[in-house]
Structure formats: C-alpha cells, structure tokens
PDB file of C-alpha atoms in Angstrom:
ATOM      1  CA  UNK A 273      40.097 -60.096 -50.130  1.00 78.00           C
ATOM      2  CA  UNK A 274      39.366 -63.243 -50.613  1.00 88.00           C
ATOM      3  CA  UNK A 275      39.456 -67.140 -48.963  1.00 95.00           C
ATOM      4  CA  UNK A 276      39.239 -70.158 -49.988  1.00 97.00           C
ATOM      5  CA  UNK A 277      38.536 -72.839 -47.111  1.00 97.00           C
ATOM      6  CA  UNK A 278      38.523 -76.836 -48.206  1.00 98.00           C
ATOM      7  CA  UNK A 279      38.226 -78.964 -44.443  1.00 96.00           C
ATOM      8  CA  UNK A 280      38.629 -82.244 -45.485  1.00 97.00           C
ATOM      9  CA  UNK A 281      42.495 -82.764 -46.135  1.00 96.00           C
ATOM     10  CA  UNK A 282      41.944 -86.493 -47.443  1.00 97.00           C
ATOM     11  CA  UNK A 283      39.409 -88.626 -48.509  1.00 97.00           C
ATOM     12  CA  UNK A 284      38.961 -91.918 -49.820  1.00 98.00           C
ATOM     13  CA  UNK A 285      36.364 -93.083 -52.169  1.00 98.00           C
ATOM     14  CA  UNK A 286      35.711 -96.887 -54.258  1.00 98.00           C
ATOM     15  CA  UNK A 287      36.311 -97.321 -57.365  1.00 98.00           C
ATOM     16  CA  UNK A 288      32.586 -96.417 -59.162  1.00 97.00           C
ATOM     17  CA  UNK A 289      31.283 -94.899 -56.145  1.00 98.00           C
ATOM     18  CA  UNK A 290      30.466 -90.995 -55.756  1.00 98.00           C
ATOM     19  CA  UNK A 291      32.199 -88.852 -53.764  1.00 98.00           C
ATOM     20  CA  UNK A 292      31.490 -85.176 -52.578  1.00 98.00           C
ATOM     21  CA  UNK A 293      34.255 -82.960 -52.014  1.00 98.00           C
ATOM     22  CA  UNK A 294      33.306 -79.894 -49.832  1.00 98.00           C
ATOM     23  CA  UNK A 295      34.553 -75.958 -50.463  1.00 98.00           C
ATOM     24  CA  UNK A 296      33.973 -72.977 -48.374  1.00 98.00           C
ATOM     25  CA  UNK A 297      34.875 -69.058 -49.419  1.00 97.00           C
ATOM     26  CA  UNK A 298      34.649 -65.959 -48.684  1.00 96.00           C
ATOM     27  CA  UNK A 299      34.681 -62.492 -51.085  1.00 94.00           C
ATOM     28  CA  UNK A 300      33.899 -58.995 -50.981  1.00 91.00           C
ATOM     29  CA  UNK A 301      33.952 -59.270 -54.870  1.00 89.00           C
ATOM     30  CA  UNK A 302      30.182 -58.972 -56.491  1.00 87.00           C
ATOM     31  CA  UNK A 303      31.901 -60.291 -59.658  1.00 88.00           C
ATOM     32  CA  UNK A 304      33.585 -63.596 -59.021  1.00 92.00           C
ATOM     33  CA  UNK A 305      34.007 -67.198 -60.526  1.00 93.00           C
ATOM     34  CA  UNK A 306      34.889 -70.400 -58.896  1.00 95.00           C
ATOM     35  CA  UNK A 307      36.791 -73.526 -60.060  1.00 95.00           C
ATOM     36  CA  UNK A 308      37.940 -77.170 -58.895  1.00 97.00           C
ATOM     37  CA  UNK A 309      41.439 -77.659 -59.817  1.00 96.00           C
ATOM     38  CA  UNK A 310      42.833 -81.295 -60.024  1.00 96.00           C
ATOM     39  CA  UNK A 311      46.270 -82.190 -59.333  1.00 95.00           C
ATOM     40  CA  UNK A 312      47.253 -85.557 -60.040  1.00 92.00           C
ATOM     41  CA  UNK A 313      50.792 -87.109 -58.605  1.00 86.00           C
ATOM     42  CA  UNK A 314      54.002 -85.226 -60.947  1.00 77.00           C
ATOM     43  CA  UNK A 315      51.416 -84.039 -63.138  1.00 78.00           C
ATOM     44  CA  UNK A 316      49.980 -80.489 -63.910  1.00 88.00           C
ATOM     45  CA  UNK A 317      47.092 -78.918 -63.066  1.00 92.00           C
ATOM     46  CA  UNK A 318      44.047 -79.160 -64.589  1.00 92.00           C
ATOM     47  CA  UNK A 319      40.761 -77.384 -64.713  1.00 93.00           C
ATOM     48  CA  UNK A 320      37.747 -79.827 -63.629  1.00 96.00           C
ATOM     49  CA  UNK A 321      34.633 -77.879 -63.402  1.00 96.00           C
ATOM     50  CA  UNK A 322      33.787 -73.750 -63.340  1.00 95.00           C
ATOM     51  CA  UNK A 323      30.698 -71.525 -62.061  1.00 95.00           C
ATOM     52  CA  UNK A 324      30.283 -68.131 -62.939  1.00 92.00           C
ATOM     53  CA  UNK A 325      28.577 -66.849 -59.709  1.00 92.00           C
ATOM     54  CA  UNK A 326      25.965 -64.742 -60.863  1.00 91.00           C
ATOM     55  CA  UNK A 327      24.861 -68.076 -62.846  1.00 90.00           C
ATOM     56  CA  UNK A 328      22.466 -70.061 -60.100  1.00 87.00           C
ATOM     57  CA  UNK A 329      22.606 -73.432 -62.426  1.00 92.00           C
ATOM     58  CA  UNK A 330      25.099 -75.895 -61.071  1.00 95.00           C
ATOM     59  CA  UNK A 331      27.973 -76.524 -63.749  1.00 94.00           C
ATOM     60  CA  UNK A 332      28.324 -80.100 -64.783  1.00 95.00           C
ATOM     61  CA  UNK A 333      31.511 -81.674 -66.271  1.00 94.00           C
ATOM     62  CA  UNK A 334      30.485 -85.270 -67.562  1.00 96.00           C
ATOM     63  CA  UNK A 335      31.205 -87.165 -64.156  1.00 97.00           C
ATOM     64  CA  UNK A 336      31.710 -84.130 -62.577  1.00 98.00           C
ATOM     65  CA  UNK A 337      29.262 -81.376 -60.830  1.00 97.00           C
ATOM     66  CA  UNK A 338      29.604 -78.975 -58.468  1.00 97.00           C
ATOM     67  CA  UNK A 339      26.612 -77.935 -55.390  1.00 97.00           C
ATOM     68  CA  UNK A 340      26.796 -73.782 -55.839  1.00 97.00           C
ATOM     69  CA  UNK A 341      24.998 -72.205 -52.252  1.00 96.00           C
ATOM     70  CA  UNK A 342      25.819 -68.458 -53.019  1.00 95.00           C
ATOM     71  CA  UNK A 343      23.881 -67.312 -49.978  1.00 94.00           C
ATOM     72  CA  UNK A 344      25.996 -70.084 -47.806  1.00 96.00           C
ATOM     73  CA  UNK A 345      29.042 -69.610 -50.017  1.00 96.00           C
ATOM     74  CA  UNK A 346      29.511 -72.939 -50.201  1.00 97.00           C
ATOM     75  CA  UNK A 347      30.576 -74.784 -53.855  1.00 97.00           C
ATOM     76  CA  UNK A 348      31.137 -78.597 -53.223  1.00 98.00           C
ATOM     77  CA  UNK A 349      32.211 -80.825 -56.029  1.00 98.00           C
ATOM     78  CA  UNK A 350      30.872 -84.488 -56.535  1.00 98.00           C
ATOM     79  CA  UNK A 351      32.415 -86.870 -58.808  1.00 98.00           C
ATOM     80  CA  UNK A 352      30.177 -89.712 -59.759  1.00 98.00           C
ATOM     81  CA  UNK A 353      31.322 -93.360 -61.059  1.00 98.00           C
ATOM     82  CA  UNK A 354      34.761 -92.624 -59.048  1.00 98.00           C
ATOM     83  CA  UNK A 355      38.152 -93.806 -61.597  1.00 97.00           C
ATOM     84  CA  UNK A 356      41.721 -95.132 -60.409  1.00 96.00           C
ATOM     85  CA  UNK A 357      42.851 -91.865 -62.878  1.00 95.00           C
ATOM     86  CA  UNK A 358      40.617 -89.561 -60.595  1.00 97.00           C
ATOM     87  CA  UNK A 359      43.169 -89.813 -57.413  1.00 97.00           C
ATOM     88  CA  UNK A 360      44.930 -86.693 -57.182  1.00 97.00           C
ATOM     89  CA  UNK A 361      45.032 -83.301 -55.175  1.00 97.00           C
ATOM     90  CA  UNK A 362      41.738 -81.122 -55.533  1.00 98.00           C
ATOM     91  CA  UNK A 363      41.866 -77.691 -55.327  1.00 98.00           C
ATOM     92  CA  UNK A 364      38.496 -75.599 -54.591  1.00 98.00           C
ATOM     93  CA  UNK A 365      39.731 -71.593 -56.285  1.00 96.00           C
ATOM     94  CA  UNK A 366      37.911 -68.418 -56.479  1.00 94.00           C
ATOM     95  CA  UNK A 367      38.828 -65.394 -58.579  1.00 89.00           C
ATOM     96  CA  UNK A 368      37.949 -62.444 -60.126  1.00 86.00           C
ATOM     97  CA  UNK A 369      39.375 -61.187 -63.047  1.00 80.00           C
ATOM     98  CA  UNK A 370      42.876 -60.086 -61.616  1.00 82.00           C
ATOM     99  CA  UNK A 371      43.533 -62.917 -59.232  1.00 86.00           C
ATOM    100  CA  UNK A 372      43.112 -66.419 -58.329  1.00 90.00           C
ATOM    101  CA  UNK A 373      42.481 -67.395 -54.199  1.00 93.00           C
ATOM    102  CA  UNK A 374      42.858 -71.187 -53.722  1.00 95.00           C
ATOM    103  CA  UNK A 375      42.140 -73.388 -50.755  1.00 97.00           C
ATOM    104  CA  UNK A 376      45.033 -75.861 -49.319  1.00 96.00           C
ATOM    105  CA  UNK A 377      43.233 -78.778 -50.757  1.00 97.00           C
ATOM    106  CA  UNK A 378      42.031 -81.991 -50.777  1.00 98.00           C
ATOM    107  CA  UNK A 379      43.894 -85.190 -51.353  1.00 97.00           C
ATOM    108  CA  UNK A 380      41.525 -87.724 -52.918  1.00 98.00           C
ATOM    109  CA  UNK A 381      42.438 -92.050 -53.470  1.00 97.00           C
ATOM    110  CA  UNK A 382      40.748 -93.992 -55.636  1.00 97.00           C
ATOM    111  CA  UNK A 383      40.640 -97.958 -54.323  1.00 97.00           C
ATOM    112  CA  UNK A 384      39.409-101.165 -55.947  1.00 94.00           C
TER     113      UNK A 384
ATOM    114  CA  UNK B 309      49.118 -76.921 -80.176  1.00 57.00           C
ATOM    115  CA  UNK B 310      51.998 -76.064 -78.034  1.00 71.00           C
ATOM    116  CA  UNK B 311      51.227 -75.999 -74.038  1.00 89.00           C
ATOM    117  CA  UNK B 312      53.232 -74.198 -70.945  1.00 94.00           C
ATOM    118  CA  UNK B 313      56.409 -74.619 -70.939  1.00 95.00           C
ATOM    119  CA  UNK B 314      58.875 -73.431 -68.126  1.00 97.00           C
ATOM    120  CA  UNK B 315      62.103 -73.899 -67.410  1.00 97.00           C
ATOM    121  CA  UNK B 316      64.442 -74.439 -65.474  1.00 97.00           C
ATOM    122  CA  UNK B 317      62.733 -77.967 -64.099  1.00 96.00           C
ATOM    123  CA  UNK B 318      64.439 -78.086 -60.575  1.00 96.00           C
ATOM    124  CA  UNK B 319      67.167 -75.387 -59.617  1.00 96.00           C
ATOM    125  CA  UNK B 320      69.521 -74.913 -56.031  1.00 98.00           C
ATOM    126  CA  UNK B 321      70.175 -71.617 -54.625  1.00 98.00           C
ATOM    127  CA  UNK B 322      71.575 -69.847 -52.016  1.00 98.00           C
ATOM    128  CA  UNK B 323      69.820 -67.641 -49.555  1.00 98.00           C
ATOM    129  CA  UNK B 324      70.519 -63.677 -50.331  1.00 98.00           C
ATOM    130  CA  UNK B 325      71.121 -65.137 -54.589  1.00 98.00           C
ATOM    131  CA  UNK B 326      68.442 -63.730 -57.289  1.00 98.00           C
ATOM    132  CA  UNK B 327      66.668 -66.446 -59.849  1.00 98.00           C
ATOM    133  CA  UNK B 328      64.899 -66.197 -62.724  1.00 98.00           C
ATOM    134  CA  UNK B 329      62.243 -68.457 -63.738  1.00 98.00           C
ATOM    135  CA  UNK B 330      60.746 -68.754 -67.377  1.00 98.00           C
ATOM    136  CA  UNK B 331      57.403 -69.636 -69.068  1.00 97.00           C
ATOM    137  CA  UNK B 332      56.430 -69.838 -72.450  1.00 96.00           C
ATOM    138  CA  UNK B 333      52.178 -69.281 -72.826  1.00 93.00           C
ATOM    139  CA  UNK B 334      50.208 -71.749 -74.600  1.00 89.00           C
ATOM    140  CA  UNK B 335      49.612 -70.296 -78.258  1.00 87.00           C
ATOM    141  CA  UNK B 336      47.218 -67.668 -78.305  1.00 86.00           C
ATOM    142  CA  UNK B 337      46.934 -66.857 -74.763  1.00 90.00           C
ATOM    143  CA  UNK B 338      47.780 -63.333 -73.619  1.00 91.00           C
ATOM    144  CA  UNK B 339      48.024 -63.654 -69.814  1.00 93.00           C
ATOM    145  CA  UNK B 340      50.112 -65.345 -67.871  1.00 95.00           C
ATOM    146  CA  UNK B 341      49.952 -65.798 -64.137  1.00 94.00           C
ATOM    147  CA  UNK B 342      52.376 -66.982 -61.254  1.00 97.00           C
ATOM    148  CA  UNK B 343      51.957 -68.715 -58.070  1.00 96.00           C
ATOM    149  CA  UNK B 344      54.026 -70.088 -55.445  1.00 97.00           C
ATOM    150  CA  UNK B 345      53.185 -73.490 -54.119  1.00 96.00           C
ATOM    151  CA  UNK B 346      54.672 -74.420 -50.574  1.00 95.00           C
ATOM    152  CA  UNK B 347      54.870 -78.438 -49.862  1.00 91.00           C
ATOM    153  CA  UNK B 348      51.497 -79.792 -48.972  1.00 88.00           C
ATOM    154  CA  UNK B 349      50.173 -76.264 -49.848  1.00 91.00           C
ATOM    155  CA  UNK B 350      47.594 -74.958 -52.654  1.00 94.00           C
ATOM    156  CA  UNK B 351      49.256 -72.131 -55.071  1.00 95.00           C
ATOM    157  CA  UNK B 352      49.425 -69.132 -53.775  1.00 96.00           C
ATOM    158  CA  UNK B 353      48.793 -65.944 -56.352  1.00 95.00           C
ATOM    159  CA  UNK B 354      51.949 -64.080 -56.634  1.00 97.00           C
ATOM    160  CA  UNK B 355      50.673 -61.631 -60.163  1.00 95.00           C
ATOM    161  CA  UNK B 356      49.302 -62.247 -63.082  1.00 94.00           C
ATOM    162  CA  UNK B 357      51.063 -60.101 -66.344  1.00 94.00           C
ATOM    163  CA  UNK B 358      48.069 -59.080 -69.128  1.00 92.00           C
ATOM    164  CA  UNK B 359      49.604 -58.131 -72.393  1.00 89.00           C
ATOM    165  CA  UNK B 360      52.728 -57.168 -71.121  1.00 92.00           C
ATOM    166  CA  UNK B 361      51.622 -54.952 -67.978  1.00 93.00           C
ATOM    167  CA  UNK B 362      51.067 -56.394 -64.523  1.00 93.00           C
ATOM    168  CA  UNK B 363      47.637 -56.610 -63.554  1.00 90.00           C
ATOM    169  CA  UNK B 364      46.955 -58.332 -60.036  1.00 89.00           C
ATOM    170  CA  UNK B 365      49.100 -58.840 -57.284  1.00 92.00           C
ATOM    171  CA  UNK B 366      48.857 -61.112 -54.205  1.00 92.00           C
ATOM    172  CA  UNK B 367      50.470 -61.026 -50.692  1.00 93.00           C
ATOM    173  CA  UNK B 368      54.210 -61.143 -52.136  1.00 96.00           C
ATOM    174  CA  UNK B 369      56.944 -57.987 -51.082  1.00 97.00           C
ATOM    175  CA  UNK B 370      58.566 -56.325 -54.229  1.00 97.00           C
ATOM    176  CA  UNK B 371      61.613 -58.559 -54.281  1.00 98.00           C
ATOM    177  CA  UNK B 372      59.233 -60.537 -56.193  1.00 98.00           C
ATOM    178  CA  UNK B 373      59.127 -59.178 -60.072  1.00 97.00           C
ATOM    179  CA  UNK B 374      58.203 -60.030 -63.158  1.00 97.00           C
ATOM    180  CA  UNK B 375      58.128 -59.293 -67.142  1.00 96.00           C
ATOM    181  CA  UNK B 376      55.851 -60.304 -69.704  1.00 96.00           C
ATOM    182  CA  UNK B 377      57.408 -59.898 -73.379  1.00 94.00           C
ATOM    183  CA  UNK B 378      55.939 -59.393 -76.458  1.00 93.00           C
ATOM    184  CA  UNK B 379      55.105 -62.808 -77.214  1.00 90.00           C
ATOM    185  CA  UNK B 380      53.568 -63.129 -73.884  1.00 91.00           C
ATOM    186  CA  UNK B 381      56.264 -65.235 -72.491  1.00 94.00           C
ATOM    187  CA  UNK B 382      57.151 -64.291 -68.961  1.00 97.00           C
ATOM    188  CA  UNK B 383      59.769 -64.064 -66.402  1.00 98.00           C
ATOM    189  CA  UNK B 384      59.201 -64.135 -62.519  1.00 98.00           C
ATOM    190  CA  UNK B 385      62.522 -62.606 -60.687  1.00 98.00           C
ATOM    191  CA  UNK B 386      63.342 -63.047 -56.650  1.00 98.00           C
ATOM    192  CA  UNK B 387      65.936 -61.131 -55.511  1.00 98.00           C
ATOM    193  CA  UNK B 388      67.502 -61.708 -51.792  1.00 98.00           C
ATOM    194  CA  UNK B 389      66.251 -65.670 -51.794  1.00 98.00           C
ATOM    195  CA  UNK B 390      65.211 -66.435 -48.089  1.00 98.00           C
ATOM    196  CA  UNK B 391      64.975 -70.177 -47.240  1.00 98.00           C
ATOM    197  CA  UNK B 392      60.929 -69.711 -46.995  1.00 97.00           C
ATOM    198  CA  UNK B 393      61.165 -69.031 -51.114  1.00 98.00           C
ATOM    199  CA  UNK B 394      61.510 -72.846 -51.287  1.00 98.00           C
ATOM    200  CA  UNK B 395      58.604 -74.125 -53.619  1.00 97.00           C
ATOM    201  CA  UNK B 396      57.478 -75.293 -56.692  1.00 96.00           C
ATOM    202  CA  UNK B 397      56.576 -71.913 -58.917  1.00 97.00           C
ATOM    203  CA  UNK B 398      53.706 -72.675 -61.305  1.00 96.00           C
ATOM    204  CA  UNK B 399      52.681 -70.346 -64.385  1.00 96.00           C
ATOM    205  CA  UNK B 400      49.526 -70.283 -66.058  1.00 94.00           C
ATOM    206  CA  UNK B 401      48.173 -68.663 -69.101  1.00 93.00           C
ATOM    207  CA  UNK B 402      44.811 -68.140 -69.971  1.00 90.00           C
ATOM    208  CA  UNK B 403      43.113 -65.962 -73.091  1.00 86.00           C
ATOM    209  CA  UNK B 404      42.122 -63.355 -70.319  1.00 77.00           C
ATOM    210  CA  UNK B 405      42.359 -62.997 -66.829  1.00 73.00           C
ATOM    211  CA  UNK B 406      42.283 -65.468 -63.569  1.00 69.00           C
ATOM    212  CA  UNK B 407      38.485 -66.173 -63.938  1.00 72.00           C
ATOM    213  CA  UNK B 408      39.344 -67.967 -67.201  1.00 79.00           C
ATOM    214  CA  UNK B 409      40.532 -71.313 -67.458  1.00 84.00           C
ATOM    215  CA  UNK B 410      43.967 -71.106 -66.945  1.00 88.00           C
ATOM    216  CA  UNK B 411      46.826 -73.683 -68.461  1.00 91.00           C
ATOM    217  CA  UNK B 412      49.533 -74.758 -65.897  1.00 93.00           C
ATOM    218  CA  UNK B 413      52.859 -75.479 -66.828  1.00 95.00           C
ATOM    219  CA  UNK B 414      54.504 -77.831 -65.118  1.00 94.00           C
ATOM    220  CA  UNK B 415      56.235 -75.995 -62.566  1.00 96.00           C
ATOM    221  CA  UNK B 416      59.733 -75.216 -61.454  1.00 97.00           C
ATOM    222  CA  UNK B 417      60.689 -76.571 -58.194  1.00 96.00           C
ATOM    223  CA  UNK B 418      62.937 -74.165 -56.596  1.00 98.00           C
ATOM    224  CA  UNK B 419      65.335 -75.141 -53.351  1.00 98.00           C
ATOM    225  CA  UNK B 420      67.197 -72.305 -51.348  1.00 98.00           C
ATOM    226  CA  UNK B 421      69.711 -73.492 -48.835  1.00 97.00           C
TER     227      UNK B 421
END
C-alpha cells in the first residue's frame, strides 16, 4: 500500500522568488519512483520532476529540484526564479510499476 | 506527434445508467492508465491496461471495467452510476508502466444526478 501525504493545501510565492513545496509518503514497495505532477487551471497534467528511489542524487529539472530523504521519506520540490506560468495545482505521486498513489495537492499562485 | 485524446469532454448521467469513456494513447505508448479525480482532490488510480491486459488495480469495486484494444486505445466502463462517480476521469499513457512518465489527456468530466 501506499500514501502520498502533501500538508500545505496553498501557498503563495513572488514572482522570481523560490519556493519549496513539501511531500510526505509512505510504501512497503523496495522498488518505487516518485514524481511532482503540475496542474495548471483547464489544463492537463504534466510531469515536472522524477526520482528513481534507489538513486540518492536529487533530480533537477532546469528551475526545478526536488529534496529526496529516503530514510525520512520525505521528497520536497523547490522551484527557483518563481514564473506567473508556474501557478497551478502540484501533485507529489509515488508508484511502482503497476500503480500510481498521489497526494491531494498543493495549490501554488504566482504574484507580481 | 499526436497526444491523449479522450472523449466525450463533459457528459450527464443518471444514477443506476452505465458510461463509457474513451482514450486514444499518445503514439507509441503501450499503457494506458485511469484515474478518478474528485473536486479539490488528486487522481485517484482506478487500473492501468499494459498491452491489452489489466495490470494494476486501485481501491475501485468491479462495476468499474475496462478494455485496452489493439492499438492501445482504451475504454473505462461504470455500470450502476452512484452520485459519488461524479468526477473528472483522466487517462494516461506511458511507454511502460506507472513509474514512467505518463501523458494525461485532458480528462472527461463526468456528472451523475
């Protein structure tokens, strides 16, 4: 089984300021990989930024890079140089192979 | 390079009716996943279909179902619609399973009354 725990339900950020989005989960899986999932407003989802867990370097996406803590199964993302286009819903996932857990989410705005 | 289509867009049912949702995979991809998202809710795994056989399932009773076809389209059918079934479906493909980037389409938003 597996959870997928995000606490902060909004968060607001300045426009070229960096912002850290925080994820919590929980697996019995050995095998696993975990993702940050952007949703902007009417628009699809889209894949920001993916660990494989059994790699300990921290992915990096261009702006975007994630803080992997196996032990404290913890996998925050931080966006750096914060855009008007990077307000949407973030969603923290973890999966294995078969299936796909994701967390309820984080709603993220962009201001001037 | 085509991406996921589904269809219908938006679609009004009646509790106790059956639906059937459609996706069309991005080119190549030979898995195809579906979720359920509730309002204000992240997706929630239904099962993902891997060339044509179902391979993962989440929380969801049988009256959820679902076909993959030779072109790795796919179908997701709910039979007896409760009011509770109301939510946007999403599909995904991906060129393997769930711990590969998967492609959303852009969902069906699905209303039982």
């Amino acid at each position: 089984a597996q959870t997928v725990t995000q606490s902060q339900p909004e968060m607001s950020v300045q426009e070229a300021e960096t912002v850290t989005l925080s994820c919590t989960y929980d697996t019995s899986e050995s095998n696993y990989y975990l993702f940050w999932y952007k949703q902007p407003p009417s628009r699809q989802m889209i894949l920001v930024i993916r660990q494989e867990a059994y790699k300990q370097q921290n992915a990096t996406e261009n702006r975007f890079s994630v803080n992997f803590q196996k032990a404290a199964k913890s996998f925050s993302l931080k966006i750096s140089d914060s855009q008007l286009g990077d307000t949407a819903m973030y969603f923290c996932a973890c999966g294995t192979a078969s299936k796909l857990t994701f967390g309820t989410g984080t709603r993220l705005q962009v201001t001037l | 390079e085509t991406g996921v289509t589904q269809s219908p867009t938006h679609l009004i049912k009646t509790r106790g009716q059956q639906v059937t949702l459609r996706c069309s995979s991005q080119s190549g991809h030979n898995t195809v996943s579906w979720y359920q998202q509730a309002l204000g809710q992240g997706p929630q795994f239904i099962f993902q279909y891997y060339r044509e056989e179902e391979n993962g399932r989440g929380n969801f009773p049988p009256r959820f179902s679902g076909l993959q076809f030779p072109n790795y389209s796919s179908e997701l059918n709910v039979n007896a619609l409760e009011l509770d079934d109301s939510a946007l479906y999403l599909c995904a493909s991906s060129l393997g399973g769930a711990s590969y980037e998967q492609y959303f389409g852009p969902g069906t938003r699905l209303t039982v009354t």
